[in-house]
Structure formats: structure tokens, C-alpha cells
CSV table of C-alpha atoms in Angstrom, one decimal:
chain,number,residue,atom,x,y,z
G,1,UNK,CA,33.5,106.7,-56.1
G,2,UNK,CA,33.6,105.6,-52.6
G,3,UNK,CA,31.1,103.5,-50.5
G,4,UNK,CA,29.5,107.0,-48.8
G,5,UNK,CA,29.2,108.7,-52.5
G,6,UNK,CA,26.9,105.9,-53.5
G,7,UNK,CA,23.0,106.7,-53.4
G,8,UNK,CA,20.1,105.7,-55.3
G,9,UNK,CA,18.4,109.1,-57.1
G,10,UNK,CA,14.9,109.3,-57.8
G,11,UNK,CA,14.8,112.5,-60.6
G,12,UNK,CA,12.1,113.7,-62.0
G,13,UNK,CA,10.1,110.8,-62.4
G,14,UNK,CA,6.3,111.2,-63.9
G,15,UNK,CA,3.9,108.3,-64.6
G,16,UNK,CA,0.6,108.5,-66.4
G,17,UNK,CA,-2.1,106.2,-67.1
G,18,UNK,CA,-4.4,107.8,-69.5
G,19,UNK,CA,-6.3,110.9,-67.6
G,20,UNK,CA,-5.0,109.7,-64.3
G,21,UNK,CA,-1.5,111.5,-63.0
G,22,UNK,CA,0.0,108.8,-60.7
G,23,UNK,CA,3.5,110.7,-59.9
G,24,UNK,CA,3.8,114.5,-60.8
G,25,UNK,CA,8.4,114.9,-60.9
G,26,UNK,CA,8.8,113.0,-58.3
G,27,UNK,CA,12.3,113.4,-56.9
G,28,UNK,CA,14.5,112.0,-54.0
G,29,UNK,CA,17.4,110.1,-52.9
G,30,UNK,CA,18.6,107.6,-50.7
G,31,UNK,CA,22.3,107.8,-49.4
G,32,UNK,CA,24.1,105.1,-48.5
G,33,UNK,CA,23.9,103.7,-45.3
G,34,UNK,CA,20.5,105.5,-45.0
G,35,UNK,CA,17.2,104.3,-43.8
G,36,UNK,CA,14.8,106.4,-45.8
G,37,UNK,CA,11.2,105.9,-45.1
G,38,UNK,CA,8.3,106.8,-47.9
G,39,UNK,CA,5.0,107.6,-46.5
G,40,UNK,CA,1.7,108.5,-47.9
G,41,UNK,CA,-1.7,108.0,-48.2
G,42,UNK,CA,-3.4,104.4,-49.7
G,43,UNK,CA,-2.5,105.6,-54.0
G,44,UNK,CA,-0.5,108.4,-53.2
G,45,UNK,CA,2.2,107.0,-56.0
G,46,UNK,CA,4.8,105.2,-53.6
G,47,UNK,CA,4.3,101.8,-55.1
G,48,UNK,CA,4.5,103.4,-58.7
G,49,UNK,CA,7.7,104.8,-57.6
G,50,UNK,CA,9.3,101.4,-56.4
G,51,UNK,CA,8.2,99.8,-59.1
G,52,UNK,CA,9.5,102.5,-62.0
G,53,UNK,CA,13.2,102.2,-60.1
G,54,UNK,CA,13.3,98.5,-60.4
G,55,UNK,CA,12.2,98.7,-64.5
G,56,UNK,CA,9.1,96.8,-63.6
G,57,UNK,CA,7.0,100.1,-64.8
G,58,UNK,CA,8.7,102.8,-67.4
G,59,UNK,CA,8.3,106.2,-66.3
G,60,UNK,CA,7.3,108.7,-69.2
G,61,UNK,CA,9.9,111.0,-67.8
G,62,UNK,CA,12.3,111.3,-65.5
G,63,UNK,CA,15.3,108.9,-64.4
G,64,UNK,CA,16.3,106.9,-62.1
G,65,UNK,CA,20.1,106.7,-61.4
G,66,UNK,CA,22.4,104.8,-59.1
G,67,UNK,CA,26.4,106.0,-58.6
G,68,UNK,CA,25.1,108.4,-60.7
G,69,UNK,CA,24.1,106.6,-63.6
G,70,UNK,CA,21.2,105.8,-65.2
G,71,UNK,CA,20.0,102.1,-64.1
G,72,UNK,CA,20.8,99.3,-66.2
G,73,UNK,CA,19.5,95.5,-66.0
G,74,UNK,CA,23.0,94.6,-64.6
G,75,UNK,CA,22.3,97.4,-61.8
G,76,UNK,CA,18.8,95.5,-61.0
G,77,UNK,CA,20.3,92.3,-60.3
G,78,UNK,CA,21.8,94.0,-57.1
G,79,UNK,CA,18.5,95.4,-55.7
G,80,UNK,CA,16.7,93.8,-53.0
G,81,UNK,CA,13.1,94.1,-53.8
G,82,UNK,CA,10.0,93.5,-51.4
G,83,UNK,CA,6.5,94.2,-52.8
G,84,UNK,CA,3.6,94.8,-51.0
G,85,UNK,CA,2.1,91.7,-52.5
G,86,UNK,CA,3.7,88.5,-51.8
G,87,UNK,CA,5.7,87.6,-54.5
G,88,UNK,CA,6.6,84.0,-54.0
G,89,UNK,CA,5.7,81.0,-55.4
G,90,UNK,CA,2.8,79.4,-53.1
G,91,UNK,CA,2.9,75.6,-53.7
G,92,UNK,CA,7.4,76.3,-53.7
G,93,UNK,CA,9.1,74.6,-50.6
G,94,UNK,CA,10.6,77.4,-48.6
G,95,UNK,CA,14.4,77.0,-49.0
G,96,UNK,CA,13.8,75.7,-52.7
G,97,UNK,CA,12.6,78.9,-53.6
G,98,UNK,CA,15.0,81.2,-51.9
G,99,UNK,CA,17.7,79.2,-53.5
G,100,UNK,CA,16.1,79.6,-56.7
G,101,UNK,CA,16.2,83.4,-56.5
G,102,UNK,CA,19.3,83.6,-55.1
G,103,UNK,CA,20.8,81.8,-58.4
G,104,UNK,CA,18.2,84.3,-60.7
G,105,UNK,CA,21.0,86.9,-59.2
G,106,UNK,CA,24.3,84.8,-59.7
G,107,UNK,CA,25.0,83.1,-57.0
G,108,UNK,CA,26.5,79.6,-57.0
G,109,UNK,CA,24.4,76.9,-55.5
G,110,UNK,CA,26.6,76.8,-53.1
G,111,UNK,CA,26.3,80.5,-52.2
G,112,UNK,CA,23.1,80.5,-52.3
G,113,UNK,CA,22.7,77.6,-50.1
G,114,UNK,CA,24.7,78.9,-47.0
G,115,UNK,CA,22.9,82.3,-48.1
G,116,UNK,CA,19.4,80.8,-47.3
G,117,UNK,CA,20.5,79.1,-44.4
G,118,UNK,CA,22.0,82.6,-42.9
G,119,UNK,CA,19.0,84.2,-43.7
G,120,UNK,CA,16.3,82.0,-42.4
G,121,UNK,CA,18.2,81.3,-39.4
G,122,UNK,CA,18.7,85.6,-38.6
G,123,UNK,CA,14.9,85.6,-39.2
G,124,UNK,CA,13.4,82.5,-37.3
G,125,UNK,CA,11.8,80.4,-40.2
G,126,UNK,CA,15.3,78.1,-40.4
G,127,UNK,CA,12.7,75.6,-39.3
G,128,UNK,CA,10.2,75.6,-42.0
G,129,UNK,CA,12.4,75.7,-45.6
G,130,UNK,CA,11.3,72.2,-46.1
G,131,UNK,CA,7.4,73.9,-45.9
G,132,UNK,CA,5.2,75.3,-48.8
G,133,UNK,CA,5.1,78.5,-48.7
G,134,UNK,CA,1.3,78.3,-48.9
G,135,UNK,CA,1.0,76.8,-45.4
G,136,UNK,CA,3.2,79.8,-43.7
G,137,UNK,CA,1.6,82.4,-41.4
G,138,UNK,CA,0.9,85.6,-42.9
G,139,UNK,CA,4.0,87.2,-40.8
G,140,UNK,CA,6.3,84.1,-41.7
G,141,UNK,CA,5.6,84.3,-45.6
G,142,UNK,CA,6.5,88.3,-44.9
G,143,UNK,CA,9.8,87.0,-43.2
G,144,UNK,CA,10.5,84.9,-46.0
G,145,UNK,CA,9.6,87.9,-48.7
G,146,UNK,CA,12.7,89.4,-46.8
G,147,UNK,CA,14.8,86.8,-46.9
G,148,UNK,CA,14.3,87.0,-50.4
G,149,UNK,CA,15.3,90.4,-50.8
G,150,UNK,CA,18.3,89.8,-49.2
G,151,UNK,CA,19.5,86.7,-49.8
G,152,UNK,CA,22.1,87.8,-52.6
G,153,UNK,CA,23.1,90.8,-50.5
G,154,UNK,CA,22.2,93.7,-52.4
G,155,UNK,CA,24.1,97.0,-52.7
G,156,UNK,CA,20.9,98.5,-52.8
G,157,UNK,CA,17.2,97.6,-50.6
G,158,UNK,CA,13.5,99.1,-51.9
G,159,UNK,CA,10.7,97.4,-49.8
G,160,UNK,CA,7.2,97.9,-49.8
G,161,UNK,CA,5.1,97.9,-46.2
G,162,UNK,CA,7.5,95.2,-45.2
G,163,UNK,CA,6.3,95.5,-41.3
G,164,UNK,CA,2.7,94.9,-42.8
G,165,UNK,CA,1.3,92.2,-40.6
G,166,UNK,CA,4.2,91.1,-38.7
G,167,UNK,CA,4.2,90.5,-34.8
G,168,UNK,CA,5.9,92.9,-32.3
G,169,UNK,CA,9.1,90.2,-31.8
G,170,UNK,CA,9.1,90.2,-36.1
G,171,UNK,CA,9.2,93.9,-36.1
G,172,UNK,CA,12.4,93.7,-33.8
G,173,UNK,CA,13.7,91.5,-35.7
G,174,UNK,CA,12.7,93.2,-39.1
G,175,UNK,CA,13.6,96.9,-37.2
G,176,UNK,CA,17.7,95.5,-36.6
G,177,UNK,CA,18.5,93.8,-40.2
G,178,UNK,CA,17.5,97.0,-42.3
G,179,UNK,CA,19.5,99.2,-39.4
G,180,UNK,CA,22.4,96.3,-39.6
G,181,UNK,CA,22.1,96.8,-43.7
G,182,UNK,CA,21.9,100.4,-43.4
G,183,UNK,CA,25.6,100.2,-41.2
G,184,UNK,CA,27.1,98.1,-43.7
G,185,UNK,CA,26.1,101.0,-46.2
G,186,UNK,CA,23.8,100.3,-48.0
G,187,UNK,CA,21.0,102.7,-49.3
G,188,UNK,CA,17.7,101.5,-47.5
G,189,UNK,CA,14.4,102.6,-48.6
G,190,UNK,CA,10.6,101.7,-47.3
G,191,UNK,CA,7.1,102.5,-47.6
G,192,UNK,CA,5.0,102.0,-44.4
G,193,UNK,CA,1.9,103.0,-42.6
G,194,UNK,CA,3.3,102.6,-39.6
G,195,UNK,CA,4.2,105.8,-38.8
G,196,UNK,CA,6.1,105.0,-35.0
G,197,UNK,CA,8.0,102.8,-36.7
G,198,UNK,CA,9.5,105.2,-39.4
G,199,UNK,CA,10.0,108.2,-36.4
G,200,UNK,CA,12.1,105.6,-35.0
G,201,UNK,CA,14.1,104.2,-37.4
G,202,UNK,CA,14.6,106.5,-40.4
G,203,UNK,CA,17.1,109.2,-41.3
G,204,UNK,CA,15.1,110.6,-43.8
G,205,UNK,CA,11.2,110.8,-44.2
G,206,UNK,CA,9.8,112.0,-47.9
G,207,UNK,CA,6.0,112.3,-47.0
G,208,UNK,CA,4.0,111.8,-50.8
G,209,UNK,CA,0.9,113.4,-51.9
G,210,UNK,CA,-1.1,113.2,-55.2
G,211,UNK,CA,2.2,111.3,-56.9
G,212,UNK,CA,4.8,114.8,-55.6
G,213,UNK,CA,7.1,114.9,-52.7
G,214,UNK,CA,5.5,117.6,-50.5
G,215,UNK,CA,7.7,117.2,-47.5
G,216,UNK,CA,11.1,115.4,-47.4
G,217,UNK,CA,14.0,115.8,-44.5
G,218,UNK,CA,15.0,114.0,-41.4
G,219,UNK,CA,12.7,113.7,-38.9
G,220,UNK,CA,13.7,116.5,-36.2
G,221,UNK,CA,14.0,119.0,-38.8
G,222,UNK,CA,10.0,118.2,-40.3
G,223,UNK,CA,8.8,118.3,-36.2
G,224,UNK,CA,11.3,121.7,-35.7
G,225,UNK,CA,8.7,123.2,-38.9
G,226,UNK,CA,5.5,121.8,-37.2
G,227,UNK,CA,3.1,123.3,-35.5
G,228,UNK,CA,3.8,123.8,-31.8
G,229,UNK,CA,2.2,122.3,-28.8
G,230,UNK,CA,1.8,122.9,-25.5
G,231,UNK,CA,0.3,120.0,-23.0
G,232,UNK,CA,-1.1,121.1,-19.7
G,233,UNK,CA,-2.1,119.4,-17.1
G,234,UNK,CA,-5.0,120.6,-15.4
G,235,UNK,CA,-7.2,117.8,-13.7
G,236,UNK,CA,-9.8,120.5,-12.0
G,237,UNK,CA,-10.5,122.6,-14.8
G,238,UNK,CA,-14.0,122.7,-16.3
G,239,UNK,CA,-14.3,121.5,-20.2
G,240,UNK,CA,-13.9,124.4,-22.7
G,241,UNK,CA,-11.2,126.3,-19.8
G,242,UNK,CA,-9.2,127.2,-22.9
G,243,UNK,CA,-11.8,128.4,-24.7
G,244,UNK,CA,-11.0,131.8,-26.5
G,245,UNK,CA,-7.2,132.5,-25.8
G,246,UNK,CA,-5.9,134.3,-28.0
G,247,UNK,CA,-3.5,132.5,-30.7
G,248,UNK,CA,-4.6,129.2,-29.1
G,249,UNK,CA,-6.4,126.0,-30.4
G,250,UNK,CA,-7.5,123.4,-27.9
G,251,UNK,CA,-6.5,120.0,-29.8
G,252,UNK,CA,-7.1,117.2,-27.7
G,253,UNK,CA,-8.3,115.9,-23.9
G,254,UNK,CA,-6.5,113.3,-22.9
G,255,UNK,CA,-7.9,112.2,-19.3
G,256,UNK,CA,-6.4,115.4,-17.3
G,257,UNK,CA,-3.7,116.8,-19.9
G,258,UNK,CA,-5.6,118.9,-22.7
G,259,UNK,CA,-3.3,119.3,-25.8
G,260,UNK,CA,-3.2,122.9,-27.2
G,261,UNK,CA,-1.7,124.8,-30.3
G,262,UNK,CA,-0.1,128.0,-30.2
G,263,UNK,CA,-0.5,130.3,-33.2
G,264,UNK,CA,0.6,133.9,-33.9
G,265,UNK,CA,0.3,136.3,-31.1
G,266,UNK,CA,-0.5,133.2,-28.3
G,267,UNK,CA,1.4,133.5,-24.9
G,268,UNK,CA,2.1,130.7,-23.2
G,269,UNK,CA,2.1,132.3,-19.6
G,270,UNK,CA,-1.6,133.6,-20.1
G,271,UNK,CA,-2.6,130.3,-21.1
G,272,UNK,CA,-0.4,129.0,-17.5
G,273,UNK,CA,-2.6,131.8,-15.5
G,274,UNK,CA,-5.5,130.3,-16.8
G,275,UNK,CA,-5.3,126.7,-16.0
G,276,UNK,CA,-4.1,128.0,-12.6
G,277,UNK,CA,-7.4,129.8,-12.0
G,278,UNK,CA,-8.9,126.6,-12.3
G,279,UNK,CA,-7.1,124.7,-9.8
G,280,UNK,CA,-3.8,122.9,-9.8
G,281,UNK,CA,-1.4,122.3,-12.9
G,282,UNK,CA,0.4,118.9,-12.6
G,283,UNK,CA,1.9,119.6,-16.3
G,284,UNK,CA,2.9,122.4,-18.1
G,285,UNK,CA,5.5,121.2,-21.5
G,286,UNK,CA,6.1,121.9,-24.6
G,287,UNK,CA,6.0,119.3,-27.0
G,288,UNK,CA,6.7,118.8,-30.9
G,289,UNK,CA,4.3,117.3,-33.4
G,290,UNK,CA,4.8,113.7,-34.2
G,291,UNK,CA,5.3,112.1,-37.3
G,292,UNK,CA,1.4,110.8,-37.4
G,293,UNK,CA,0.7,113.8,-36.4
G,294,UNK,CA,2.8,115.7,-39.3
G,295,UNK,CA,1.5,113.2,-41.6
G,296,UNK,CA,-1.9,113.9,-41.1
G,297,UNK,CA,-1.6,117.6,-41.6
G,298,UNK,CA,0.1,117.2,-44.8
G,299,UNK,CA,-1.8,114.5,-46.8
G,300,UNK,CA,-5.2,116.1,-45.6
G,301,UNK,CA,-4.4,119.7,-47.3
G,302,UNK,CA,-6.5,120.3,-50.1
G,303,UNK,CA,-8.9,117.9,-49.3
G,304,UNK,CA,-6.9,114.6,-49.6
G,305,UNK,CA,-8.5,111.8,-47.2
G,306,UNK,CA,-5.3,110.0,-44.6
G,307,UNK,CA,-5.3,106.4,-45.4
């Protein structure tokens, strides 16, 4: 099997705990040398899903494979795991610890030394391995969490929110090692709530509901099946100037530009005459739906609350 046959498969995976469904078949995968992103609400079952694929949770059915085979112990010790909650050791010096878990995946001491220095260096806390990891910022402990991850170069990354309170220079610098992983092929998946980010950086998006993959494909091709807007800029017409077009569902103001939806039967020229009546039009543009925006329509069907 070569390097671009190798993905990470999600199949069919269900989790119960007692009356409570937390993931209904949930099914996807990650190729390699793909940045996947996992979104949903605050319980939606993307945490569950991490944690079933690296054997921390059992599923009560389903599978999770990698090269096509179902994942062993020996096929753990090459993941790179972040979880949501910190997982290091508080009161642990900095480079003591990453050393420590470096070995916990075979590395030599030795390897794992110039590993940690590598790592802390590419992510700007070279200077603090000597420190408890206790007496980090919140964004530096996050930084270490990934050096963690990666410090015994995985074949495979699963993180959990790992831009979660992180500066914008630590989201740059978070943002170009998972792309720089992703070119090296590796299979790259994260869950995140920060929606821009995800737009920006991911192949793939599989948005999550009620523990089931409602929506899962690359970004353009979710925005192409959204619904379709049309900004105008208008800055002398009255409020409510769209008021009762046919097909057409006034969305949002935004100072002079008012953000509208076209439906079945809508024309976009009557809606053009219209804002002209009123005065001058300083935009008139089609636009797509963005992922927030995607997002929000999704996970609030049937009465689930966006978190």
C-alpha cells in the first residue's frame, strides 16, 4: 500500500451510555495528507469519536481501521493525540515530560531529546522546558499539548479544539505545522469551534449532529449546496425596502449592504429594480454561504441549539 492509500476510516461506529445515544453509525475518513476538520455543537459526539479511535472508549459497534485494518495497540503508538483537556502532568518540568512521552512511544532518549528540542523550538516554548507545566499560560501549556502529540512523529494526528485559547501569532504557528504534517502525508483530523479557521485550512469538513454525520465534503462543494445569497448595497433605501419579493428573504443589515436569500421563483433583476427605485446601488453580488453560516443551518434543524 503506498503513502496516498493510507487513511484512517471511521465505520460505523455507535456508542451508548445507558438511555443516552452518544454516536448513531458514525462514519468517515481521513486520507492522507488531508486536513479534515470535525465540527459540531458542544455534545454533538466528536470527543466520543476521538476517543473510541484511540481505544480510550470501546464502541458497541462499528470499527475503526487504519491501512485498512482494524486498529491494534501497536497502531496507537503512532497516533498523535490532543484532548481537549490538558493532558499533562502539572507539577512535570516541561522537557522532562515531553521526553517522557516521547520514550512511552519508543523513542531512544536520545531521539527523544533532539525530538523535544525540535518541537519546542518550531513552537516558541524552547525557553521554558526547564518550567512546570503548572506555571505556563493557558496558550503555552496548549503549545506544549502539541508538542506532545507530535513529538514521536506520528503517521497519524487526532486533536481536539487544539486552537482553543491560543493567540493569533499561536494560531499561525498552530495553522502551518498541521498543513506542514498534512504535506508530509499524514492523515490530519481536528475538532474546532472556530469555524474561519476550518474554512481555511481543511480539505474536508464532516459537520456532526445528535452523534451522525449529517453533512461531510470539502468545503466549496457544502457552500455550492447552500442556500444562495445576494448582497446589495443600497445606502438610501428605507428599512423593510425588500419587504415582500417574491422568493426572497431579507437576512441581515449590515450598515448599507442588506444580505438577502433567494428561493424558488426569486429574480434577482426585480429585486435590482427595486433597490434602484430607492436611490443608488453601490453593490449588487452574489455570494455563497459560509461555513458558520452552513454550520448554523445544519445543527439548528430539528430543534438542536448551535454551541
Amino acid at each position: 500500500m503506498t503513502v496516498a492509500d493510507r487513511r484512517l476510516e471511521i465505520d460505523g461506529v455507535s456508542k451508548r451510555y445507558g438511555d443516552v445515544v452518544a454516536l448513531r453509525e458514525m462514519t468517515f475518513d481521513v486520507n492522507a495528507g488531508e486536513l479534515f476538520g470535525f465540527v459540531g455543537s458542544n455534545g454533538a459526539g466528536k470527543t466520543t469519536t476521538m476517543r473510541i479511535a484511540l481505544g480510550v472508549l470501546a464502541a458497541d459497534a462499528g470499527e475503526v481501521r487504519w491501512d485498512g485494518e482494524p486498529v491494534t495497540l501497536e497502531t496507537r503508538r503512532h497516533i498523535g493525540y490532543m484532548p481537549e483537556e490538558r493532558g499533562l502532568y502539572p507539577k512535570m518540568k516541561v522537557g522532562e515530560q515531553l521526553v517522557y512521552l516521547a520514550r512511552l512511544h519508543g523513542l531512544s532518549t536520545a531521539a527523544a531529546k533532539r525530538a523535544v528540542a525540535e518541537w519546542t523550538e518550531r513552537l516558541g516554548v524552547a525557553g521554558r522546558i526547564g518550567d512546570e507545566v503548572q506555571k505556563l499560560s493557558l496558550g503555552n501549556q496548549q503549545r506544549v499539548q502539541l508538542a506532545a502529540a507530535l513529538v514521536h512523529n506520528p503517521a497519524i494526528l487526532v486533536l481536539d479544539e487544539p486552537f482553543s485559547g491560543l493567540d493569533p501569532v499561536a494560531v499561525d504557528i498552530m495553522s502551518k505545522v498541521l498543513q506542514d504534517k498534512a504535506n508530509d502525508g499524514v492523515p490530519v483530523v481536528f475538532s474546532s469551534h472556530q469555524l474561519d479557521l476550518v474554512e481555511r485550512l481543511c480539505h474536508r469538513v464532516g459537520i456532526v449532529r445528535n452523534g451522525q454525520m449529517v453533512a461531510c465534503d470539502t468545503v466549496d462543494a457544502l457552500q455550492a449546496g447552500g442556500i444562495e445569497q445576494l448582497v446589495v448595497g443600497a445606502p438610501m433605501a428605507p428599512p423593510g425596502w425588500a419587504d415582500g419579493l417574491p422568493g426572497v428573504t431579507v437576512r441581515a443589515h449590515e450598515g448599507a449592504q442588506t444580505v438577502l436569500e433567494l428561493g424558488a421563483g426569486a429574480d434577482d433583476q426585480a429585486v435590482l429594480r427595486t433597490a434602484l427605485s430607492t436611490g443608488p446601488v453601490t453593490e449588487f453580488s452574489r455570494r455563497r454561504q459560509s461555513l458558520t453560516e452552513l454550520f448554523r443551518n445544519v445543527v439548528t434543524e430539528n430543534g438542536e441549539v448551535a454551541a
